[in-house]
Amino acid sequence: MTPRLAGRTAIVTGASPSGAAGGKPGWPGFVSIPLAAYRRHFDIAVFAAYELMQLVCPDMIEAGGGSIINVTSVASRLPGNGPYPDRSGGVLPGYGGSKAALEHLTQCAAYDLAAHRVAVNALSPSRPILTPGLAYYAREFDETAPADEFARAAVQLAMVDPAEVTGRTIGHLQVLDGSFRPFEID
C-alpha cells in the first residue's frame, strides 16, 4: 500500500491472456477462433475479475468503502459500426468481447456497491501502451503512453469519492486531468 492509499482498500483487476511466444500471429478473426480460445478470454478477463471482486467486497463493505478498478481496453469498442472499408487494423473478438463484458460487469457491481461507498470503475488506456502483448500485434502508433502514466491514473482513480465517480469507463488521461469523462475513441 502506498502512503496516499493508506487506510483505503483498493483493488485493480485486468489480467488478460497473451499469445504463445514465437512469430507474430495474424489477426485472429471471428471465423478462425475456436470457442475454447474465445472462452479463455472470458475466463481470464471477466470471470476472474468477477470472483476477485466478490472475494474483496465483504472486507470493503465492513471497512466502510473502497475502490475497485477493472482495466479495460479500446478493443471493447472495435471494430465499431460498419461498413468497414479500411480493414488494415484487424480485431480481437475474444479479447475485445471480454473487455466489453468487463465494462458491463463494472457498472453492475458499481450499482450494487454504491450504497456501501465502494467505487467500481473501469480504466482504459487513452493511448496505446506498448506492453509485450500489444507489441505482438503492433503497427506504428502516432502516440503512445508510458506504463507509469497509466499506473498514476490508477492510483488517482482509487482515491475518488464513490458518491462522485463510480460505474464509469474512463480513459487514463481523463483521470489525470481530473475530468473523469467517459472514455471515447478519438
mmCIF file with all atom_site columns, C-alpha atoms in Angstrom:
data_model
loop_
_atom_site.group_PDB
_atom_site.id
_atom_site.type_symbol
_atom_site.label_atom_id
_atom_site.label_alt_id
_atom_site.label_comp_id
_atom_site.label_asym_id
_atom_site.label_entity_id
_atom_site.label_seq_id
_atom_site.pdbx_PDB_ins_code
_atom_site.Cartn_x
_atom_site.Cartn_y
_atom_site.Cartn_z
_atom_site.occupancy
_atom_site.B_iso_or_equiv
_atom_site.pdbx_formal_charge
_atom_site.auth_seq_id
_atom_site.auth_comp_id
_atom_site.auth_asym_id
_atom_site.auth_atom_id
_atom_site.pdbx_PDB_model_num
ATOM 1   C CA . MET A 1 1   ? 0.000   0.000   0.000   1.00 0.00 ? 1   MET A CA 1
ATOM 2   C CA . THR A 1 2   ? 1.338   3.425   -0.876  1.00 0.00 ? 2   THR A CA 1
ATOM 3   C CA . PRO A 1 3   ? 1.179   6.295   1.619   1.00 0.00 ? 3   PRO A CA 1
ATOM 4   C CA . ARG A 1 4   ? -1.516  8.010   -0.465  1.00 0.00 ? 4   ARG A CA 1
ATOM 5   C CA . LEU A 1 5   ? -3.678  4.879   -0.243  1.00 0.00 ? 5   LEU A CA 1
ATOM 6   C CA . ALA A 1 6   ? -3.138  4.294   3.473   1.00 0.00 ? 6   ALA A CA 1
ATOM 7   C CA . GLY A 1 7   ? -6.404  3.347   5.105   1.00 0.00 ? 7   GLY A CA 1
ATOM 8   C CA . ARG A 1 8   ? -8.147  2.885   1.750   1.00 0.00 ? 8   ARG A CA 1
ATOM 9   C CA . THR A 1 9   ? -8.770  -0.542  0.276   1.00 0.00 ? 9   THR A CA 1
ATOM 10  C CA . ALA A 1 10  ? -8.194  -0.675  -3.463  1.00 0.00 ? 10  ALA A CA 1
ATOM 11  C CA . ILE A 1 11  ? -8.038  -3.493  -5.957  1.00 0.00 ? 11  ILE A CA 1
ATOM 12  C CA . VAL A 1 12  ? -7.097  -3.454  -9.627  1.00 0.00 ? 12  VAL A CA 1
ATOM 13  C CA . THR A 1 13  ? -8.092  -6.310  -11.935 1.00 0.00 ? 13  THR A CA 1
ATOM 14  C CA . GLY A 1 14  ? -7.302  -6.753  -15.577 1.00 0.00 ? 14  GLY A CA 1
ATOM 15  C CA . ALA A 1 15  ? -5.213  -9.813  -16.332 1.00 0.00 ? 15  ALA A CA 1
ATOM 16  C CA . SER A 1 16  ? -5.513  -10.656 -19.992 1.00 0.00 ? 16  SER A CA 1
ATOM 17  C CA . PRO A 1 17  ? -4.479  -13.685 -21.962 1.00 0.00 ? 17  PRO A CA 1
ATOM 18  C CA . SER A 1 18  ? -1.491  -13.435 -24.228 1.00 0.00 ? 18  SER A CA 1
ATOM 19  C CA . GLY A 1 19  ? -0.410  -15.500 -27.153 1.00 0.00 ? 19  GLY A CA 1
ATOM 20  C CA . ALA A 1 20  ? 2.328   -18.072 -27.117 1.00 0.00 ? 20  ALA A CA 1
ATOM 21  C CA . ALA A 1 21  ? 5.902   -16.963 -27.663 1.00 0.00 ? 21  ALA A CA 1
ATOM 22  C CA . GLY A 1 22  ? 7.100   -17.205 -31.220 1.00 0.00 ? 22  GLY A CA 1
ATOM 23  C CA . GLY A 1 23  ? 6.460   -15.485 -34.501 1.00 0.00 ? 23  GLY A CA 1
ATOM 24  C CA . LYS A 1 24  ? 3.966   -12.685 -34.879 1.00 0.00 ? 24  LYS A CA 1
ATOM 25  C CA . PRO A 1 25  ? 0.500   -14.181 -35.419 1.00 0.00 ? 25  PRO A CA 1
ATOM 26  C CA . GLY A 1 26  ? -2.074  -12.848 -37.825 1.00 0.00 ? 26  GLY A CA 1
ATOM 27  C CA . TRP A 1 27  ? -5.132  -11.029 -36.508 1.00 0.00 ? 27  TRP A CA 1
ATOM 28  C CA . PRO A 1 28  ? -7.378  -13.847 -35.296 1.00 0.00 ? 28  PRO A CA 1
ATOM 29  C CA . GLY A 1 29  ? -10.685 -13.075 -36.958 1.00 0.00 ? 29  GLY A CA 1
ATOM 30  C CA . PHE A 1 30  ? -14.095 -14.296 -35.853 1.00 0.00 ? 30  PHE A CA 1
ATOM 31  C CA . VAL A 1 31  ? -14.257 -17.246 -38.251 1.00 0.00 ? 31  VAL A CA 1
ATOM 32  C CA . SER A 1 32  ? -10.893 -18.704 -37.229 1.00 0.00 ? 32  SER A CA 1
ATOM 33  C CA . ILE A 1 33  ? -11.189 -18.555 -33.414 1.00 0.00 ? 33  ILE A CA 1
ATOM 34  C CA . PRO A 1 34  ? -12.291 -21.807 -31.770 1.00 0.00 ? 34  PRO A CA 1
ATOM 35  C CA . LEU A 1 35  ? -14.882 -21.475 -28.999 1.00 0.00 ? 35  LEU A CA 1
ATOM 36  C CA . ALA A 1 36  ? -12.387 -22.717 -26.374 1.00 0.00 ? 36  ALA A CA 1
ATOM 37  C CA . ALA A 1 37  ? -9.960  -19.907 -27.225 1.00 0.00 ? 37  ALA A CA 1
ATOM 38  C CA . TYR A 1 38  ? -12.777 -17.335 -27.182 1.00 0.00 ? 38  TYR A CA 1
ATOM 39  C CA . ARG A 1 39  ? -13.983 -18.672 -23.814 1.00 0.00 ? 39  ARG A CA 1
ATOM 40  C CA . ARG A 1 40  ? -10.435 -18.441 -22.390 1.00 0.00 ? 40  ARG A CA 1
ATOM 41  C CA . HIS A 1 41  ? -10.539 -14.654 -22.753 1.00 0.00 ? 41  HIS A CA 1
ATOM 42  C CA . PHE A 1 42  ? -13.742 -14.516 -20.700 1.00 0.00 ? 42  PHE A CA 1
ATOM 43  C CA . ASP A 1 43  ? -12.350 -16.918 -18.096 1.00 0.00 ? 43  ASP A CA 1
ATOM 44  C CA . ILE A 1 44  ? -9.359  -14.659 -17.515 1.00 0.00 ? 44  ILE A CA 1
ATOM 45  C CA . ALA A 1 45  ? -10.704 -11.147 -18.098 1.00 0.00 ? 45  ALA A CA 1
ATOM 46  C CA . VAL A 1 46  ? -14.285 -11.459 -16.839 1.00 0.00 ? 46  VAL A CA 1
ATOM 47  C CA . PHE A 1 47  ? -14.779 -14.479 -14.595 1.00 0.00 ? 47  PHE A CA 1
ATOM 48  C CA . ALA A 1 48  ? -11.515 -13.973 -12.702 1.00 0.00 ? 48  ALA A CA 1
ATOM 49  C CA . ALA A 1 49  ? -12.403 -10.299 -12.110 1.00 0.00 ? 49  ALA A CA 1
ATOM 50  C CA . TYR A 1 50  ? -15.905 -11.323 -11.027 1.00 0.00 ? 50  TYR A CA 1
ATOM 51  C CA . GLU A 1 51  ? -14.558 -13.794 -8.487  1.00 0.00 ? 51  GLU A CA 1
ATOM 52  C CA . LEU A 1 52  ? -11.890 -11.431 -7.192  1.00 0.00 ? 52  LEU A CA 1
ATOM 53  C CA . MET A 1 53  ? -14.393 -8.603  -6.748  1.00 0.00 ? 53  MET A CA 1
ATOM 54  C CA . GLN A 1 54  ? -16.740 -10.900 -4.832  1.00 0.00 ? 54  GLN A CA 1
ATOM 55  C CA . LEU A 1 55  ? -13.863 -12.020 -2.599  1.00 0.00 ? 55  LEU A CA 1
ATOM 56  C CA . VAL A 1 56  ? -12.870 -8.474  -1.569  1.00 0.00 ? 56  VAL A CA 1
ATOM 57  C CA . CYS A 1 57  ? -16.333 -6.901  -1.301  1.00 0.00 ? 57  CYS A CA 1
ATOM 58  C CA . PRO A 1 58  ? -17.131 -8.136  2.227   1.00 0.00 ? 58  PRO A CA 1
ATOM 59  C CA . ASP A 1 59  ? -13.935 -6.563  3.588   1.00 0.00 ? 59  ASP A CA 1
ATOM 60  C CA . MET A 1 60  ? -14.562 -3.300  1.728   1.00 0.00 ? 60  MET A CA 1
ATOM 61  C CA . ILE A 1 61  ? -18.140 -3.147  2.977   1.00 0.00 ? 61  ILE A CA 1
ATOM 62  C CA . GLU A 1 62  ? -17.014 -3.852  6.539   1.00 0.00 ? 62  GLU A CA 1
ATOM 63  C CA . ALA A 1 63  ? -14.321 -1.147  6.224   1.00 0.00 ? 63  ALA A CA 1
ATOM 64  C CA . GLY A 1 64  ? -16.914 1.395   5.089   1.00 0.00 ? 64  GLY A CA 1
ATOM 65  C CA . GLY A 1 65  ? -15.747 1.715   1.492   1.00 0.00 ? 65  GLY A CA 1
ATOM 66  C CA . GLY A 1 66  ? -13.072 1.080   -1.051  1.00 0.00 ? 66  GLY A CA 1
ATOM 67  C CA . SER A 1 67  ? -12.283 1.149   -4.733  1.00 0.00 ? 67  SER A CA 1
ATOM 68  C CA . ILE A 1 68  ? -12.250 -1.487  -7.459  1.00 0.00 ? 68  ILE A CA 1
ATOM 69  C CA . ILE A 1 69  ? -10.628 -0.694  -10.792 1.00 0.00 ? 69  ILE A CA 1
ATOM 70  C CA . ASN A 1 70  ? -11.023 -3.026  -13.753 1.00 0.00 ? 70  ASN A CA 1
ATOM 71  C CA . VAL A 1 71  ? -8.531  -2.473  -16.557 1.00 0.00 ? 71  VAL A CA 1
ATOM 72  C CA . THR A 1 72  ? -10.214 -2.417  -19.945 1.00 0.00 ? 72  THR A CA 1
ATOM 73  C CA . SER A 1 73  ? -9.163  -1.575  -23.497 1.00 0.00 ? 73  SER A CA 1
ATOM 74  C CA . VAL A 1 74  ? -10.163 0.297   -26.615 1.00 0.00 ? 74  VAL A CA 1
ATOM 75  C CA . ALA A 1 75  ? -10.624 -3.203  -28.074 1.00 0.00 ? 75  ALA A CA 1
ATOM 76  C CA . SER A 1 76  ? -14.015 -3.264  -26.320 1.00 0.00 ? 76  SER A CA 1
ATOM 77  C CA . ARG A 1 77  ? -15.201 -0.714  -28.890 1.00 0.00 ? 77  ARG A CA 1
ATOM 78  C CA . LEU A 1 78  ? -13.636 -2.144  -32.048 1.00 0.00 ? 78  LEU A CA 1
ATOM 79  C CA . PRO A 1 79  ? -14.355 -2.539  -34.871 1.00 0.00 ? 79  PRO A CA 1
ATOM 80  C CA . GLY A 1 80  ? -17.293 -0.173  -34.251 1.00 0.00 ? 80  GLY A CA 1
ATOM 81  C CA . ASN A 1 81  ? -20.242 0.314   -36.548 1.00 0.00 ? 81  ASN A CA 1
ATOM 82  C CA . GLY A 1 82  ? -19.850 -0.829  -40.153 1.00 0.00 ? 82  GLY A CA 1
ATOM 83  C CA . PRO A 1 83  ? -19.389 -0.785  -43.062 1.00 0.00 ? 83  PRO A CA 1
ATOM 84  C CA . TYR A 1 84  ? -15.618 -1.407  -42.887 1.00 0.00 ? 84  TYR A CA 1
ATOM 85  C CA . PRO A 1 85  ? -13.803 -0.077  -45.971 1.00 0.00 ? 85  PRO A CA 1
ATOM 86  C CA . ASP A 1 86  ? -10.443 0.106   -44.096 1.00 0.00 ? 86  ASP A CA 1
ATOM 87  C CA . ARG A 1 87  ? -9.634  -3.397  -42.928 1.00 0.00 ? 87  ARG A CA 1
ATOM 88  C CA . SER A 1 88  ? -5.964  -2.799  -42.167 1.00 0.00 ? 88  SER A CA 1
ATOM 89  C CA . GLY A 1 89  ? -6.152  -2.929  -38.360 1.00 0.00 ? 89  GLY A CA 1
ATOM 90  C CA . GLY A 1 90  ? -7.825  -6.201  -37.525 1.00 0.00 ? 90  GLY A CA 1
ATOM 91  C CA . VAL A 1 91  ? -9.932  -7.041  -34.478 1.00 0.00 ? 91  VAL A CA 1
ATOM 92  C CA . LEU A 1 92  ? -9.628  -9.319  -31.475 1.00 0.00 ? 92  LEU A CA 1
ATOM 93  C CA . PRO A 1 93  ? -13.122 -10.764 -30.898 1.00 0.00 ? 93  PRO A CA 1
ATOM 94  C CA . GLY A 1 94  ? -12.286 -12.717 -27.735 1.00 0.00 ? 94  GLY A CA 1
ATOM 95  C CA . TYR A 1 95  ? -10.198 -10.008 -26.118 1.00 0.00 ? 95  TYR A CA 1
ATOM 96  C CA . GLY A 1 96  ? -12.460 -7.113  -27.132 1.00 0.00 ? 96  GLY A CA 1
ATOM 97  C CA . GLY A 1 97  ? -15.627 -9.022  -26.287 1.00 0.00 ? 97  GLY A CA 1
ATOM 98  C CA . SER A 1 98  ? -14.321 -9.893  -22.833 1.00 0.00 ? 98  SER A CA 1
ATOM 99  C CA . LYS A 1 99  ? -13.365 -6.271  -22.163 1.00 0.00 ? 99  LYS A CA 1
ATOM 100 C CA . ALA A 1 100 ? -16.861 -5.100  -23.216 1.00 0.00 ? 100 ALA A CA 1
ATOM 101 C CA . ALA A 1 101 ? -18.330 -7.639  -20.787 1.00 0.00 ? 101 ALA A CA 1
ATOM 102 C CA . LEU A 1 102 ? -15.948 -6.441  -18.066 1.00 0.00 ? 102 LEU A CA 1
ATOM 103 C CA . GLU A 1 103 ? -17.181 -2.861  -18.561 1.00 0.00 ? 103 GLU A CA 1
ATOM 104 C CA . HIS A 1 104 ? -20.788 -4.004  -18.117 1.00 0.00 ? 104 HIS A CA 1
ATOM 105 C CA . LEU A 1 105 ? -19.840 -6.039  -15.041 1.00 0.00 ? 105 LEU A CA 1
ATOM 106 C CA . THR A 1 106 ? -18.146 -2.906  -13.672 1.00 0.00 ? 106 THR A CA 1
ATOM 107 C CA . GLN A 1 107 ? -21.404 -0.946  -13.955 1.00 0.00 ? 107 GLN A CA 1
ATOM 108 C CA . CYS A 1 108 ? -23.449 -3.730  -12.351 1.00 0.00 ? 108 CYS A CA 1
ATOM 109 C CA . ALA A 1 109 ? -21.025 -4.053  -9.423  1.00 0.00 ? 109 ALA A CA 1
ATOM 110 C CA . ALA A 1 110 ? -20.945 -0.250  -9.033  1.00 0.00 ? 110 ALA A CA 1
ATOM 111 C CA . TYR A 1 111 ? -24.724 -0.166  -8.866  1.00 0.00 ? 111 TYR A CA 1
ATOM 112 C CA . ASP A 1 112 ? -24.833 -2.827  -6.141  1.00 0.00 ? 112 ASP A CA 1
ATOM 113 C CA . LEU A 1 113 ? -21.925 -1.409  -4.130  1.00 0.00 ? 113 LEU A CA 1
ATOM 114 C CA . ALA A 1 114 ? -22.789 2.314   -4.284  1.00 0.00 ? 114 ALA A CA 1
ATOM 115 C CA . ALA A 1 115 ? -24.691 2.200   -1.003  1.00 0.00 ? 115 ALA A CA 1
ATOM 116 C CA . HIS A 1 116 ? -21.544 0.779   0.656   1.00 0.00 ? 116 HIS A CA 1
ATOM 117 C CA . ARG A 1 117 ? -19.233 3.584   -0.541  1.00 0.00 ? 117 ARG A CA 1
ATOM 118 C CA . VAL A 1 118 ? -17.302 1.267   -2.856  1.00 0.00 ? 118 VAL A CA 1
ATOM 119 C CA . ALA A 1 119 ? -16.367 2.873   -6.171  1.00 0.00 ? 119 ALA A CA 1
ATOM 120 C CA . VAL A 1 120 ? -16.171 0.452   -9.098  1.00 0.00 ? 120 VAL A CA 1
ATOM 121 C CA . ASN A 1 121 ? -14.757 1.861   -12.315 1.00 0.00 ? 121 ASN A CA 1
ATOM 122 C CA . ALA A 1 122 ? -13.089 0.611   -15.493 1.00 0.00 ? 122 ALA A CA 1
ATOM 123 C CA . LEU A 1 123 ? -9.852  2.284   -16.591 1.00 0.00 ? 123 LEU A CA 1
ATOM 124 C CA . SER A 1 124 ? -8.738  2.237   -20.208 1.00 0.00 ? 124 SER A CA 1
ATOM 125 C CA . PRO A 1 125 ? -5.502  3.470   -21.729 1.00 0.00 ? 125 PRO A CA 1
ATOM 126 C CA . SER A 1 126 ? -6.327  6.684   -23.607 1.00 0.00 ? 126 SER A CA 1
ATOM 127 C CA . ARG A 1 127 ? -3.387  5.951   -25.898 1.00 0.00 ? 127 ARG A CA 1
ATOM 128 C CA . PRO A 1 128 ? -1.714  2.627   -26.693 1.00 0.00 ? 128 PRO A CA 1
ATOM 129 C CA . ILE A 1 129 ? 0.747   1.399   -24.054 1.00 0.00 ? 129 ILE A CA 1
ATOM 130 C CA . LEU A 1 130 ? 3.401   -0.745  -25.673 1.00 0.00 ? 130 LEU A CA 1
ATOM 131 C CA . THR A 1 131 ? 3.064   -3.786  -23.463 1.00 0.00 ? 131 THR A CA 1
ATOM 132 C CA . PRO A 1 132 ? 4.532   -7.091  -24.667 1.00 0.00 ? 132 PRO A CA 1
ATOM 133 C CA . GLY A 1 133 ? 1.029   -8.204  -25.685 1.00 0.00 ? 133 GLY A CA 1
ATOM 134 C CA . LEU A 1 134 ? 0.401   -5.122  -27.817 1.00 0.00 ? 134 LEU A CA 1
ATOM 135 C CA . ALA A 1 135 ? 3.917   -5.231  -29.251 1.00 0.00 ? 135 ALA A CA 1
ATOM 136 C CA . TYR A 1 136 ? 2.998   -8.678  -30.571 1.00 0.00 ? 136 TYR A CA 1
ATOM 137 C CA . TYR A 1 137 ? 0.435   -7.080  -32.866 1.00 0.00 ? 137 TYR A CA 1
ATOM 138 C CA . ALA A 1 138 ? 1.750   -3.538  -33.009 1.00 0.00 ? 138 ALA A CA 1
ATOM 139 C CA . ARG A 1 139 ? 1.783   -1.395  -36.040 1.00 0.00 ? 139 ARG A CA 1
ATOM 140 C CA . GLU A 1 140 ? 3.059   2.142   -35.949 1.00 0.00 ? 140 GLU A CA 1
ATOM 141 C CA . PHE A 1 141 ? 1.245   4.366   -33.481 1.00 0.00 ? 141 PHE A CA 1
ATOM 142 C CA . ASP A 1 142 ? 1.236   8.160   -33.694 1.00 0.00 ? 142 ASP A CA 1
ATOM 143 C CA . GLU A 1 143 ? 1.216   8.497   -29.913 1.00 0.00 ? 143 GLU A CA 1
ATOM 144 C CA . THR A 1 144 ? 1.759   6.086   -27.066 1.00 0.00 ? 144 THR A CA 1
ATOM 145 C CA . ALA A 1 145 ? 1.556   6.421   -23.296 1.00 0.00 ? 145 ALA A CA 1
ATOM 146 C CA . PRO A 1 146 ? 4.139   5.216   -20.788 1.00 0.00 ? 146 PRO A CA 1
ATOM 147 C CA . ALA A 1 147 ? 3.042   2.486   -18.368 1.00 0.00 ? 147 ALA A CA 1
ATOM 148 C CA . ASP A 1 148 ? 3.900   4.620   -15.317 1.00 0.00 ? 148 ASP A CA 1
ATOM 149 C CA . GLU A 1 149 ? 1.440   7.294   -16.506 1.00 0.00 ? 149 GLU A CA 1
ATOM 150 C CA . PHE A 1 150 ? -1.302  4.652   -16.556 1.00 0.00 ? 150 PHE A CA 1
ATOM 151 C CA . ALA A 1 151 ? -0.255  3.495   -13.081 1.00 0.00 ? 151 ALA A CA 1
ATOM 152 C CA . ARG A 1 152 ? -0.518  7.065   -11.750 1.00 0.00 ? 152 ARG A CA 1
ATOM 153 C CA . ALA A 1 153 ? -4.031  7.273   -13.169 1.00 0.00 ? 153 ALA A CA 1
ATOM 154 C CA . ALA A 1 154 ? -4.978  4.036   -11.405 1.00 0.00 ? 154 ALA A CA 1
ATOM 155 C CA . VAL A 1 155 ? -3.767  5.415   -8.068  1.00 0.00 ? 155 VAL A CA 1
ATOM 156 C CA . GLN A 1 156 ? -5.676  8.675   -8.623  1.00 0.00 ? 156 GLN A CA 1
ATOM 157 C CA . LEU A 1 157 ? -8.828  6.776   -9.617  1.00 0.00 ? 157 LEU A CA 1
ATOM 158 C CA . ALA A 1 158 ? -8.555  4.631   -6.478  1.00 0.00 ? 158 ALA A CA 1
ATOM 159 C CA . MET A 1 159 ? -8.867  7.824   -4.415  1.00 0.00 ? 159 MET A CA 1
ATOM 160 C CA . VAL A 1 160 ? -12.158 9.082   -5.897  1.00 0.00 ? 160 VAL A CA 1
ATOM 161 C CA . ASP A 1 161 ? -15.233 9.721   -3.800  1.00 0.00 ? 161 ASP A CA 1
ATOM 162 C CA . PRO A 1 162 ? -17.640 6.877   -4.663  1.00 0.00 ? 162 PRO A CA 1
ATOM 163 C CA . ALA A 1 163 ? -20.542 9.331   -4.452  1.00 0.00 ? 163 ALA A CA 1
ATOM 164 C CA . GLU A 1 164 ? -18.955 11.299  -7.318  1.00 0.00 ? 164 GLU A CA 1
ATOM 165 C CA . VAL A 1 165 ? -17.282 8.755   -9.635  1.00 0.00 ? 165 VAL A CA 1
ATOM 166 C CA . THR A 1 166 ? -18.461 5.147   -9.967  1.00 0.00 ? 166 THR A CA 1
ATOM 167 C CA . GLY A 1 167 ? -19.786 2.859   -12.686 1.00 0.00 ? 167 GLY A CA 1
ATOM 168 C CA . ARG A 1 168 ? -17.727 4.574   -15.365 1.00 0.00 ? 168 ARG A CA 1
ATOM 169 C CA . THR A 1 169 ? -15.283 3.541   -18.054 1.00 0.00 ? 169 THR A CA 1
ATOM 170 C CA . ILE A 1 170 ? -12.684 6.288   -18.083 1.00 0.00 ? 170 ILE A CA 1
ATOM 171 C CA . GLY A 1 171 ? -9.577  6.883   -20.168 1.00 0.00 ? 171 GLY A CA 1
ATOM 172 C CA . HIS A 1 172 ? -6.429  7.306   -18.108 1.00 0.00 ? 172 HIS A CA 1
ATOM 173 C CA . LEU A 1 173 ? -5.809  10.837  -19.441 1.00 0.00 ? 173 LEU A CA 1
ATOM 174 C CA . GLN A 1 174 ? -9.294  11.859  -18.291 1.00 0.00 ? 174 GLN A CA 1
ATOM 175 C CA . VAL A 1 175 ? -8.367  10.670  -14.792 1.00 0.00 ? 175 VAL A CA 1
ATOM 176 C CA . LEU A 1 176 ? -5.073  12.542  -14.806 1.00 0.00 ? 176 LEU A CA 1
ATOM 177 C CA . ASP A 1 177 ? -6.715  15.782  -15.976 1.00 0.00 ? 177 ASP A CA 1
ATOM 178 C CA . GLY A 1 178 ? -9.356  15.431  -13.240 1.00 0.00 ? 178 GLY A CA 1
ATOM 179 C CA . SER A 1 179 ? -12.344 15.476  -15.608 1.00 0.00 ? 179 SER A CA 1
ATOM 180 C CA . PHE A 1 180 ? -13.229 11.765  -15.208 1.00 0.00 ? 180 PHE A CA 1
ATOM 181 C CA . ARG A 1 181 ? -15.104 11.988  -18.527 1.00 0.00 ? 181 ARG A CA 1
ATOM 182 C CA . PRO A 1 182 ? -16.295 8.714   -20.083 1.00 0.00 ? 182 PRO A CA 1
ATOM 183 C CA . PHE A 1 183 ? -13.790 7.022   -22.371 1.00 0.00 ? 183 PHE A CA 1
ATOM 184 C CA . GLU A 1 184 ? -14.353 7.595   -26.082 1.00 0.00 ? 184 GLU A CA 1
ATOM 185 C CA . ILE A 1 185 ? -12.398 6.691   -29.184 1.00 0.00 ? 185 ILE A CA 1
ATOM 186 C CA . ASP A 1 186 ? -10.905 9.811   -30.768 1.00 0.00 ? 186 ASP A CA 1
#
